[in-house]
CSV table of C-alpha atoms in Angstrom, one decimal:
chain,number,residue,atom,x,y,z
A,1,MET,CA,-42.0,-28.9,-2.5
A,2,MET,CA,-42.2,-25.1,-2.1
A,3,LEU,CA,-39.8,-25.2,0.8
A,4,LEU,CA,-37.0,-26.5,-1.4
A,5,ARG,CA,-37.7,-24.4,-4.4
A,6,TYR,CA,-37.6,-21.1,-2.4
A,7,ARG,CA,-34.6,-18.9,-2.9
A,8,GLY,CA,-33.7,-18.8,0.7
A,9,ARG,CA,-31.7,-22.2,0.5
A,10,GLU,CA,-29.9,-23.4,3.5
A,11,GLY,CA,-30.4,-20.4,5.7
A,12,MET,CA,-34.1,-20.4,5.2
A,13,LEU,CA,-34.4,-24.2,5.5
A,14,ALA,CA,-32.5,-24.1,8.8
A,15,TRP,CA,-35.0,-21.4,9.9
A,16,ALA,CA,-38.0,-23.3,8.8
A,17,PHE,CA,-36.8,-26.7,10.4
A,18,HIS,CA,-36.0,-24.8,13.7
A,19,ARG,CA,-39.4,-23.4,13.9
A,20,ILE,CA,-41.3,-26.6,12.9
A,21,ALA,CA,-39.2,-28.6,15.4
A,22,GLY,CA,-39.7,-25.9,18.2
A,23,VAL,CA,-43.5,-26.0,17.8
A,24,ALA,CA,-43.5,-29.8,17.7
A,25,ILE,CA,-41.5,-30.1,20.9
A,26,TRP,CA,-43.7,-27.4,22.6
A,27,ALA,CA,-46.8,-29.6,21.7
A,28,PHE,CA,-45.2,-32.6,23.3
A,29,VAL,CA,-44.2,-30.6,26.4
A,30,VAL,CA,-47.9,-29.7,26.9
A,31,LEU,CA,-48.9,-33.4,26.7
A,32,HIS,CA,-45.9,-34.6,28.7
A,33,VAL,CA,-46.6,-32.2,31.7
A,34,VAL,CA,-50.1,-33.4,31.8
A,35,ASP,CA,-49.3,-37.0,31.7
A,36,ILE,CA,-46.7,-36.7,34.4
A,37,TYR,CA,-49.2,-34.9,36.5
A,38,LEU,CA,-51.3,-38.1,36.2
A,39,VAL,CA,-48.4,-40.1,37.9
A,40,GLY,CA,-49.7,-38.4,41.1
A,41,GLY,CA,-53.3,-37.6,40.2
A,42,ASN,CA,-54.2,-40.8,38.4
A,43,PRO,CA,-51.4,-43.5,38.1
A,44,GLY,CA,-53.6,-46.0,36.4
A,45,ALA,CA,-54.4,-43.6,33.6
A,46,TYR,CA,-50.7,-42.8,33.3
A,47,ASN,CA,-49.7,-46.4,33.1
A,48,GLU,CA,-52.3,-46.9,30.3
A,49,LEU,CA,-50.8,-43.9,28.3
A,50,LEU,CA,-47.3,-45.4,29.0
A,51,LYS,CA,-48.4,-48.5,26.9
A,52,ILE,CA,-48.9,-46.2,23.9
A,53,TYR,CA,-45.5,-44.6,24.5
A,54,ALA,CA,-43.9,-48.0,24.5
A,55,SER,CA,-45.8,-49.2,21.5
A,56,PRO,CA,-44.3,-49.3,18.0
A,57,ILE,CA,-46.2,-46.1,16.8
A,58,GLY,CA,-45.2,-44.5,20.2
A,59,ARG,CA,-41.5,-45.3,19.5
A,60,VAL,CA,-41.6,-43.9,16.0
A,61,LEU,CA,-43.0,-40.7,17.4
A,62,GLU,CA,-40.4,-40.6,20.2
A,63,ALA,CA,-37.6,-41.0,17.7
A,64,ALA,CA,-39.1,-38.1,15.7
A,65,LEU,CA,-39.3,-36.1,18.9
A,66,GLY,CA,-35.7,-36.9,19.7
A,67,ALA,CA,-34.8,-35.8,16.2
A,68,ALA,CA,-36.7,-32.5,16.5
A,69,LEU,CA,-35.1,-31.9,19.9
A,70,LEU,CA,-31.5,-32.6,18.7
A,71,TYR,CA,-31.9,-30.5,15.5
A,72,HIS,CA,-33.4,-27.6,17.5
A,73,ALA,CA,-30.6,-27.9,20.1
A,74,LEU,CA,-27.7,-28.0,17.6
A,75,ASN,CA,-29.1,-25.3,15.3
A,76,GLY,CA,-29.9,-23.3,18.3
A,77,LEU,CA,-26.2,-23.3,19.2
A,78,ARG,CA,-25.5,-22.2,15.6
A,79,ILE,CA,-27.8,-19.3,16.1
A,80,ILE,CA,-26.2,-18.3,19.4
A,81,LEU,CA,-22.7,-18.5,17.8
A,82,MET,CA,-23.8,-16.2,15.0
A,83,ASP,CA,-25.7,-13.8,17.2
A,84,PHE,CA,-22.7,-13.2,19.5
A,85,TRP,CA,-19.9,-13.5,16.9
A,86,PRO,CA,-21.6,-12.0,13.8
A,87,ALA,CA,-18.4,-12.6,11.8
A,88,LEU,CA,-19.4,-16.3,11.8
A,89,THR,CA,-22.5,-15.5,9.9
A,90,ARG,CA,-20.3,-15.8,6.7
A,91,TRP,CA,-20.0,-19.5,7.5
A,92,HIS,CA,-23.7,-20.0,8.3
A,93,ARG,CA,-24.0,-22.8,5.6
A,94,GLU,CA,-20.9,-24.6,6.7
A,95,LEU,CA,-22.1,-24.4,10.4
A,96,TRP,CA,-25.4,-25.8,9.3
A,97,TYR,CA,-23.7,-28.8,7.7
A,98,VAL,CA,-21.5,-29.4,10.7
A,99,SER,CA,-24.7,-29.5,12.9
A,100,TRP,CA,-26.1,-32.0,10.5
A,101,GLY,CA,-23.0,-34.1,10.9
A,102,ILE,CA,-23.3,-34.1,14.7
A,103,PHE,CA,-27.0,-34.8,14.2
A,104,VAL,CA,-26.3,-38.0,12.3
A,105,ILE,CA,-23.4,-39.2,14.5
A,106,VAL,CA,-25.5,-38.8,17.8
A,107,GLY,CA,-29.0,-39.3,16.3
A,108,VAL,CA,-28.6,-42.7,14.4
A,109,PRO,CA,-27.3,-44.7,17.5
A,110,VAL,CA,-30.0,-43.1,19.7
A,111,GLY,CA,-32.8,-43.8,17.2
A,112,TRP,CA,-31.6,-47.3,16.8
A,113,ILE,CA,-31.9,-47.8,20.6
A,114,ILE,CA,-35.4,-46.3,20.8
A,115,LEU,CA,-36.7,-48.2,17.8
A,116,LYS,CA,-35.0,-51.6,18.4
A,117,PRO,CA,-37.7,-53.1,20.5
A,118,ILE,CA,-40.2,-52.8,17.6
A,119,TRP,CA,-38.5,-55.6,15.7
A,120,GLU,CA,-37.0,-57.4,18.6
A,121,GLY,CA,-40.6,-57.7,19.8
A,122,VAL,CA,-39.7,-57.3,23.6
A,123,PRO,CA,-39.1,-54.2,25.4
A,124,ARG,CA,-35.6,-53.9,27.0
B,1,MET,CA,-23.4,-4.6,16.1
B,2,SER,CA,-25.1,-7.6,14.9
B,3,THR,CA,-26.8,-7.3,11.5
B,4,ARG,CA,-30.5,-6.3,11.3
B,5,TYR,CA,-30.9,-8.6,8.5
B,6,SER,CA,-30.7,-12.0,9.9
B,7,ARG,CA,-30.2,-15.3,8.3
B,8,VAL,CA,-30.5,-16.9,11.6
B,9,GLY,CA,-32.8,-16.6,14.5
B,10,ARG,CA,-35.0,-13.6,15.4
B,11,PRO,CA,-33.0,-10.4,14.7
B,12,ARG,CA,-31.9,-8.8,17.9
B,13,PRO,CA,-34.5,-6.2,18.9
B,14,ALA,CA,-33.3,-2.5,18.8
B,15,GLY,CA,-33.2,-0.6,22.1
B,16,ARG,CA,-32.9,-1.8,25.7
B,17,GLY,CA,-36.5,-2.7,26.6
B,18,LEU,CA,-38.4,-5.9,27.6
B,19,GLU,CA,-38.0,-7.4,24.0
B,20,LEU,CA,-34.2,-7.2,24.2
B,21,ALA,CA,-34.3,-8.9,27.7
B,22,ILE,CA,-36.6,-11.7,26.3
B,23,TRP,CA,-34.2,-12.1,23.2
B,24,PHE,CA,-31.2,-12.6,25.7
B,25,MET,CA,-33.3,-14.9,27.9
B,26,MET,CA,-34.1,-17.0,24.9
B,27,ARG,CA,-30.5,-17.7,24.2
B,28,LEU,CA,-29.6,-18.2,27.9
B,29,THR,CA,-32.5,-20.6,28.5
B,30,GLY,CA,-31.6,-22.2,25.2
B,31,LEU,CA,-28.1,-23.0,26.5
B,32,GLY,CA,-29.6,-24.4,29.8
B,33,LEU,CA,-32.1,-26.5,27.9
B,34,PHE,CA,-29.3,-27.9,25.6
B,35,VAL,CA,-27.9,-29.6,28.7
B,36,LEU,CA,-31.1,-30.3,30.8
B,37,ALA,CA,-33.5,-31.3,27.9
B,38,LEU,CA,-30.9,-33.6,26.1
B,39,THR,CA,-29.9,-35.2,29.5
B,40,HIS,CA,-33.6,-35.7,30.3
B,41,PHE,CA,-34.3,-37.4,26.9
B,42,MET,CA,-31.2,-39.6,27.2
B,43,ILE,CA,-32.1,-40.7,30.7
B,44,THR,CA,-35.7,-41.6,29.6
B,45,HIS,CA,-35.0,-43.1,26.2
B,46,VAL,CA,-31.4,-44.5,26.2
B,47,LEU,CA,-30.6,-45.2,29.9
B,48,TYR,CA,-34.0,-46.5,30.5
B,49,ASP,CA,-36.8,-47.7,28.1
B,50,PRO,CA,-40.3,-46.1,28.1
B,51,ALA,CA,-41.8,-49.6,28.7
B,52,GLU,CA,-40.4,-49.7,32.3
B,53,GLN,CA,-41.3,-46.1,33.3
B,54,THR,CA,-44.5,-46.9,35.2
B,55,ALA,CA,-45.9,-44.5,37.8
B,56,SER,CA,-44.2,-46.7,40.6
B,57,TRP,CA,-40.8,-46.5,38.7
B,58,ILE,CA,-41.0,-42.7,38.8
B,59,ALA,CA,-41.7,-42.8,42.5
B,60,GLN,CA,-39.1,-45.4,43.4
B,61,VAL,CA,-36.3,-44.6,40.8
B,62,ARG,CA,-36.6,-41.5,38.7
B,63,TRP,CA,-37.8,-39.1,41.5
B,64,SER,CA,-36.2,-40.9,44.4
B,65,SER,CA,-33.7,-38.1,45.1
B,66,LEU,CA,-34.1,-34.3,45.6
B,67,PHE,CA,-31.5,-33.8,42.8
B,68,TRP,CA,-33.6,-35.3,40.1
B,69,ARG,CA,-36.7,-33.5,41.2
B,70,VAL,CA,-35.0,-30.2,41.3
B,71,PHE,CA,-33.4,-31.1,37.9
B,72,ASP,CA,-36.8,-31.8,36.3
B,73,TRP,CA,-38.4,-28.8,37.9
B,74,LEU,CA,-35.6,-26.5,36.6
B,75,LEU,CA,-36.1,-28.1,33.2
B,76,LEU,CA,-39.9,-27.3,33.4
B,77,MET,CA,-39.1,-23.6,34.3
B,78,LEU,CA,-36.7,-23.3,31.4
B,79,VAL,CA,-39.2,-24.8,29.0
B,80,LEU,CA,-42.0,-22.6,30.3
B,81,PHE,CA,-39.9,-19.6,29.4
B,82,HIS,CA,-38.2,-20.8,26.2
B,83,GLY,CA,-41.0,-22.8,24.6
B,84,PHE,CA,-43.7,-20.3,25.5
B,85,MET,CA,-41.8,-17.3,24.4
B,86,GLY,CA,-40.8,-19.1,21.2
B,87,VAL,CA,-44.5,-19.9,20.4
B,88,ARG,CA,-45.3,-16.3,21.2
B,89,THR,CA,-42.8,-15.2,18.4
B,90,VAL,CA,-44.5,-17.6,16.0
B,91,ILE,CA,-48.0,-16.2,16.9
B,92,VAL,CA,-46.8,-12.6,16.5
B,93,ASP,CA,-45.3,-13.6,13.1
B,94,TYR,CA,-48.6,-15.1,11.8
B,95,ALA,CA,-51.5,-13.4,13.6
B,96,SER,CA,-52.4,-9.7,14.2
B,97,GLY,CA,-54.9,-7.7,16.0
B,98,ARG,CA,-57.6,-9.4,18.0
B,99,ALA,CA,-56.5,-13.0,16.9
B,100,ARG,CA,-53.0,-12.3,18.1
B,101,ARG,CA,-54.1,-11.0,21.5
B,102,VAL,CA,-56.5,-13.9,22.1
B,103,LEU,CA,-53.8,-16.5,21.1
B,104,VAL,CA,-51.0,-15.0,23.3
B,105,ILE,CA,-53.4,-14.8,26.3
B,106,GLY,CA,-54.4,-18.5,25.7
B,107,LEU,CA,-50.8,-19.4,25.5
B,108,TYR,CA,-49.9,-17.8,28.8
B,109,LEU,CA,-52.9,-19.6,30.4
B,110,ILE,CA,-51.7,-22.9,29.1
B,111,ALA,CA,-48.1,-22.0,30.6
B,112,LEU,CA,-49.8,-21.2,34.0
B,113,VAL,CA,-51.7,-24.6,34.0
B,114,LEU,CA,-48.5,-26.4,33.2
B,115,PHE,CA,-46.6,-24.5,35.9
B,116,VAL,CA,-49.3,-25.5,38.5
B,117,LEU,CA,-49.6,-29.2,37.3
B,118,GLY,CA,-45.9,-29.7,37.0
B,119,THR,CA,-44.9,-28.0,40.2
B,120,THR,CA,-47.7,-29.8,42.1
B,121,VAL,CA,-46.7,-33.3,41.0
B,122,VAL,CA,-42.9,-32.9,41.5
B,123,THR,CA,-43.4,-31.5,45.0
B,124,THR,CA,-46.1,-33.7,46.3
B,125,LEU,CA,-45.4,-37.1,44.7
B,126,PRO,CA,-44.5,-39.3,47.8
B,127,VAL,CA,-41.0,-40.8,47.8
B,128,VAL,CA,-41.3,-44.5,47.8
B,129,PRO,CA,-38.0,-46.2,48.8
B,130,LYS,CA,-37.0,-49.0,46.5
B,131,ALA,CA,-37.8,-52.3,48.1
Protein backbone atom coordinates (compact mmCIF):
# COMPACT_ATOMS: atom_id res chain seq x y z
CA MET A 1 0.00 0.00 0.00
CA MET A 2 1.39 3.33 -1.09
CA LEU A 3 0.43 4.98 2.17
CA LEU A 4 2.72 2.65 4.15
CA ARG A 5 5.66 2.74 1.71
CA TYR A 6 5.80 6.53 1.65
CA ARG A 7 8.77 8.02 3.45
CA GLY A 8 6.61 10.24 5.64
CA ARG A 9 6.16 7.45 8.20
CA GLU A 10 4.24 8.23 11.41
CA GLY A 11 3.85 11.97 10.88
CA MET A 12 2.46 11.47 7.39
CA LEU A 13 0.17 8.61 8.43
CA ALA A 14 -1.13 10.66 11.37
CA TRP A 15 -1.95 13.46 8.93
CA ALA A 16 -3.56 11.16 6.33
CA PHE A 17 -5.72 9.38 8.93
CA HIS A 18 -6.72 12.75 10.40
CA ARG A 19 -7.87 14.01 7.02
CA ILE A 20 -9.71 10.79 6.01
CA ALA A 21 -11.44 10.62 9.42
CA GLY A 22 -12.35 14.31 9.26
CA VAL A 23 -13.96 14.05 5.83
CA ALA A 24 -15.83 10.87 6.87
CA ILE A 25 -17.19 12.58 10.00
CA TRP A 26 -18.22 15.57 7.87
CA ALA A 27 -20.16 13.30 5.50
CA PHE A 28 -21.97 11.69 8.44
CA VAL A 29 -22.81 15.11 9.92
CA VAL A 30 -24.51 16.12 6.65
CA LEU A 31 -26.64 12.95 6.78
CA HIS A 32 -27.26 13.25 10.51
CA VAL A 33 -28.54 16.85 10.49
CA VAL A 34 -30.95 15.91 7.68
CA ASP A 35 -32.19 12.81 9.55
CA ILE A 36 -32.70 14.80 12.77
CA TYR A 37 -34.63 17.39 10.78
CA LEU A 38 -36.98 14.54 9.81
CA VAL A 39 -37.79 13.97 13.51
CA GLY A 40 -39.87 17.16 13.22
CA GLY A 41 -40.56 17.11 9.48
CA ASN A 42 -41.40 13.45 8.89
CA PRO A 43 -41.14 11.27 12.03
CA GLY A 44 -42.23 8.13 10.15
CA ALA A 45 -39.33 8.44 7.70
CA TYR A 46 -36.93 9.08 10.60
CA ASN A 47 -38.11 5.96 12.43
CA GLU A 48 -37.58 3.91 9.24
CA LEU A 49 -34.03 5.26 8.89
CA LEU A 50 -33.41 4.47 12.56
CA LYS A 51 -33.99 0.77 11.80
CA ILE A 52 -31.00 0.93 9.43
CA TYR A 53 -28.90 2.62 12.16
CA ALA A 54 -29.84 -0.17 14.59
CA SER A 55 -29.19 -2.98 12.06
CA PRO A 56 -25.93 -4.99 12.06
CA ILE A 57 -24.54 -3.04 9.08
CA GLY A 58 -25.59 0.23 10.73
CA ARG A 59 -23.78 -0.77 13.92
CA VAL A 60 -20.55 -1.60 12.09
CA LEU A 61 -20.72 1.81 10.40
CA GLU A 62 -21.41 3.49 13.77
CA ALA A 63 -18.41 1.75 15.32
CA ALA A 64 -16.34 3.01 12.37
CA LEU A 65 -17.75 6.51 12.87
CA GLY A 66 -16.87 6.36 16.57
CA ALA A 67 -13.34 5.21 15.69
CA ALA A 68 -12.95 8.09 13.21
CA LEU A 69 -14.29 10.56 15.78
CA LEU A 70 -12.04 9.29 18.58
CA TYR A 71 -8.92 9.20 16.39
CA HIS A 72 -9.61 12.69 15.00
CA ALA A 73 -10.25 14.06 18.52
CA LEU A 74 -7.08 12.53 20.04
CA ASN A 75 -4.82 13.38 17.10
CA GLY A 76 -6.37 16.86 17.08
CA LEU A 77 -5.23 17.36 20.68
CA ARG A 78 -1.76 16.20 19.61
CA ILE A 79 -1.78 18.80 16.82
CA ILE A 80 -2.86 21.55 19.24
CA LEU A 81 -0.13 20.58 21.73
CA MET A 82 2.55 20.79 19.05
CA ASP A 83 1.16 23.98 17.49
CA PHE A 84 1.29 25.88 20.76
CA TRP A 85 4.34 24.17 22.31
CA PRO A 86 6.53 23.60 19.21
CA ALA A 87 9.24 21.99 21.35
CA LEU A 88 6.90 19.00 21.68
CA THR A 89 7.15 18.43 17.91
CA ARG A 90 10.36 16.55 18.71
CA TRP A 91 8.15 13.90 20.35
CA HIS A 92 5.47 13.85 17.64
CA ARG A 93 5.95 10.10 17.10
CA GLU A 94 5.70 9.26 20.81
CA LEU A 95 2.63 11.50 21.12
CA TRP A 96 1.04 9.61 18.25
CA TYR A 97 1.64 6.28 20.00
CA VAL A 98 0.17 7.70 23.22
CA SER A 99 -2.95 8.77 21.31
CA TRP A 100 -3.25 5.22 19.90
CA GLY A 101 -2.93 3.84 23.44
CA ILE A 102 -5.84 5.99 24.61
CA PHE A 103 -7.71 5.08 21.41
CA VAL A 104 -7.51 1.35 22.23
CA ILE A 105 -8.31 1.76 25.96
CA VAL A 106 -11.42 3.89 25.26
CA GLY A 107 -12.37 2.54 21.85
CA VAL A 108 -12.44 -1.22 22.46
CA PRO A 109 -15.08 -1.18 25.26
CA VAL A 110 -17.20 1.39 23.40
CA GLY A 111 -16.96 -0.63 20.18
CA TRP A 112 -17.98 -3.75 22.12
CA ILE A 113 -21.07 -1.98 23.50
CA ILE A 114 -22.11 -0.73 20.05
CA LEU A 115 -21.57 -4.08 18.29
CA LYS A 116 -22.82 -6.45 21.02
CA PRO A 117 -26.50 -6.46 19.93
CA ILE A 118 -25.39 -7.96 16.57
CA TRP A 119 -24.53 -11.33 18.11
CA GLU A 120 -26.88 -11.11 21.05
CA GLY A 121 -29.68 -10.70 18.55
CA VAL A 122 -31.71 -8.25 20.61
CA PRO A 123 -31.16 -4.54 20.97
CA ARG A 124 -30.53 -3.39 24.53
CA MET B 1 7.70 30.97 16.34
CA SER B 2 6.13 27.73 15.22
CA THR B 3 7.95 26.05 12.37
CA ARG B 4 6.69 26.73 8.86
CA TYR B 5 7.50 23.15 7.94
CA SER B 6 4.87 21.18 9.75
CA ARG B 7 4.66 17.51 10.56
CA VAL B 8 1.29 18.10 12.09
CA GLY B 9 -1.77 20.04 11.02
CA ARG B 10 -2.04 22.93 8.63
CA PRO B 11 0.97 25.23 9.18
CA ARG B 12 0.06 28.40 10.97
CA PRO B 13 -0.60 31.04 8.28
CA ALA B 14 1.76 34.04 8.19
CA GLY B 15 0.47 37.52 8.90
CA ARG B 16 -2.53 38.59 10.95
CA GLY B 17 -5.41 38.27 8.51
CA LEU B 18 -8.55 36.17 8.20
CA GLU B 19 -6.63 32.96 7.51
CA LEU B 20 -4.81 33.23 10.83
CA ALA B 21 -8.13 33.84 12.61
CA ILE B 22 -9.57 30.71 10.95
CA TRP B 23 -6.46 28.74 11.97
CA PHE B 24 -6.98 29.75 15.62
CA MET B 25 -10.72 29.11 15.44
CA MET B 26 -10.12 25.60 14.05
CA ARG B 27 -8.14 24.78 17.18
CA LEU B 28 -10.58 26.48 19.54
CA THR B 29 -13.65 24.79 18.00
CA GLY B 30 -11.67 21.54 17.96
CA LEU B 31 -11.25 21.72 21.73
CA GLY B 32 -14.97 22.47 22.12
CA LEU B 33 -15.86 19.54 19.88
CA PHE B 34 -13.55 17.23 21.83
CA VAL B 35 -15.95 17.67 24.75
CA LEU B 36 -19.29 18.20 22.98
CA ALA B 37 -18.99 15.71 20.10
CA LEU B 38 -17.56 12.89 22.24
CA THR B 39 -20.22 13.48 24.92
CA HIS B 40 -22.94 13.45 22.25
CA PHE B 41 -21.58 10.19 20.82
CA MET B 42 -21.36 8.57 24.27
CA ILE B 43 -24.97 9.51 25.07
CA THR B 44 -26.34 8.21 21.79
CA HIS B 45 -24.24 5.02 21.57
CA VAL B 46 -23.25 3.96 25.09
CA LEU B 47 -25.82 5.42 27.50
CA TYR B 48 -28.66 4.69 25.06
CA ASP B 49 -28.87 2.30 22.13
CA PRO B 50 -29.73 3.51 18.60
CA ALA B 51 -32.64 1.02 18.54
CA GLU B 52 -34.54 2.99 21.21
CA GLN B 53 -33.95 6.47 19.77
CA THR B 54 -37.26 6.88 17.94
CA ALA B 55 -38.75 10.27 17.08
CA SER B 56 -40.87 10.16 20.23
CA TRP B 57 -37.81 9.28 22.34
CA ILE B 58 -36.12 12.44 21.07
CA ALA B 59 -39.16 14.57 21.93
CA GLN B 60 -39.75 12.91 25.33
CA VAL B 61 -36.25 12.17 26.57
CA ARG B 62 -33.33 13.49 24.60
CA TRP B 63 -34.68 16.98 23.94
CA SER B 64 -36.93 17.26 26.99
CA SER B 65 -34.78 19.99 28.53
CA LEU B 66 -33.49 23.31 27.27
CA PHE B 67 -30.01 22.26 28.37
CA TRP B 68 -29.72 19.42 25.87
CA ARG B 69 -31.28 21.47 23.06
CA VAL B 70 -28.73 24.25 23.64
CA PHE B 71 -26.00 21.60 23.94
CA ASP B 72 -26.87 20.02 20.59
CA TRP B 73 -27.34 23.39 18.88
CA LEU B 74 -23.93 24.55 20.14
CA LEU B 75 -22.49 21.27 18.84
CA LEU B 76 -24.05 22.06 15.44
CA MET B 77 -22.52 25.55 15.43
CA LEU B 78 -19.05 24.21 16.23
CA VAL B 79 -19.40 21.50 13.58
CA LEU B 80 -20.57 23.99 10.98
CA PHE B 81 -17.37 25.97 11.52
CA HIS B 82 -14.85 23.18 12.17
CA GLY B 83 -16.17 20.60 9.71
CA PHE B 84 -16.78 23.04 6.90
CA MET B 85 -13.54 25.02 7.27
CA GLY B 86 -11.76 21.66 7.46
CA VAL B 87 -13.30 20.46 4.21
CA ARG B 88 -12.49 23.86 2.69
CA THR B 89 -8.81 23.22 3.50
CA VAL B 90 -9.10 19.84 1.75
CA ILE B 91 -10.74 21.42 -1.33
CA VAL B 92 -8.08 24.15 -1.51
CA ASP B 93 -5.37 21.44 -1.33
CA TYR B 94 -6.72 19.37 -4.23
CA ALA B 95 -8.65 21.74 -6.52
CA SER B 96 -7.75 25.02 -8.16
CA GLY B 97 -9.29 27.75 -10.31
CA ARG B 98 -12.93 27.41 -11.26
CA ALA B 99 -13.38 23.94 -9.72
CA ARG B 100 -12.13 25.22 -6.37
CA ARG B 101 -14.52 28.20 -6.44
CA VAL B 102 -17.54 26.06 -7.36
CA LEU B 103 -16.74 23.45 -4.69
CA VAL B 104 -16.22 26.03 -1.94
CA ILE B 105 -19.45 27.86 -2.80
CA GLY B 106 -21.29 24.51 -2.87
CA LEU B 107 -19.75 23.69 0.51
CA TYR B 108 -20.99 26.95 2.03
CA LEU B 109 -24.47 26.34 0.58
CA ILE B 110 -24.59 22.91 2.27
CA ALA B 111 -23.52 24.57 5.54
CA LEU B 112 -26.33 27.12 5.18
CA VAL B 113 -28.90 24.38 4.55
CA LEU B 114 -27.71 22.42 7.60
CA PHE B 115 -27.81 25.58 9.72
CA VAL B 116 -31.44 26.18 8.72
CA LEU B 117 -32.55 22.52 9.08
CA GLY B 118 -30.78 21.94 12.38
CA THR B 119 -31.82 25.24 13.96
CA THR B 120 -35.43 24.75 12.81
CA VAL B 121 -35.83 21.27 14.29
CA VAL B 122 -34.08 21.99 17.59
CA THR B 123 -36.14 25.14 18.21
CA THR B 124 -39.54 23.98 16.93
CA LEU B 125 -39.84 20.29 17.93
CA PRO B 126 -42.56 20.32 20.60
CA VAL B 127 -41.55 19.17 24.08
CA VAL B 128 -43.60 16.12 24.95
CA PRO B 129 -43.57 15.46 28.70
CA LYS B 130 -42.80 11.84 29.48
CA ALA B 131 -45.98 10.01 30.41
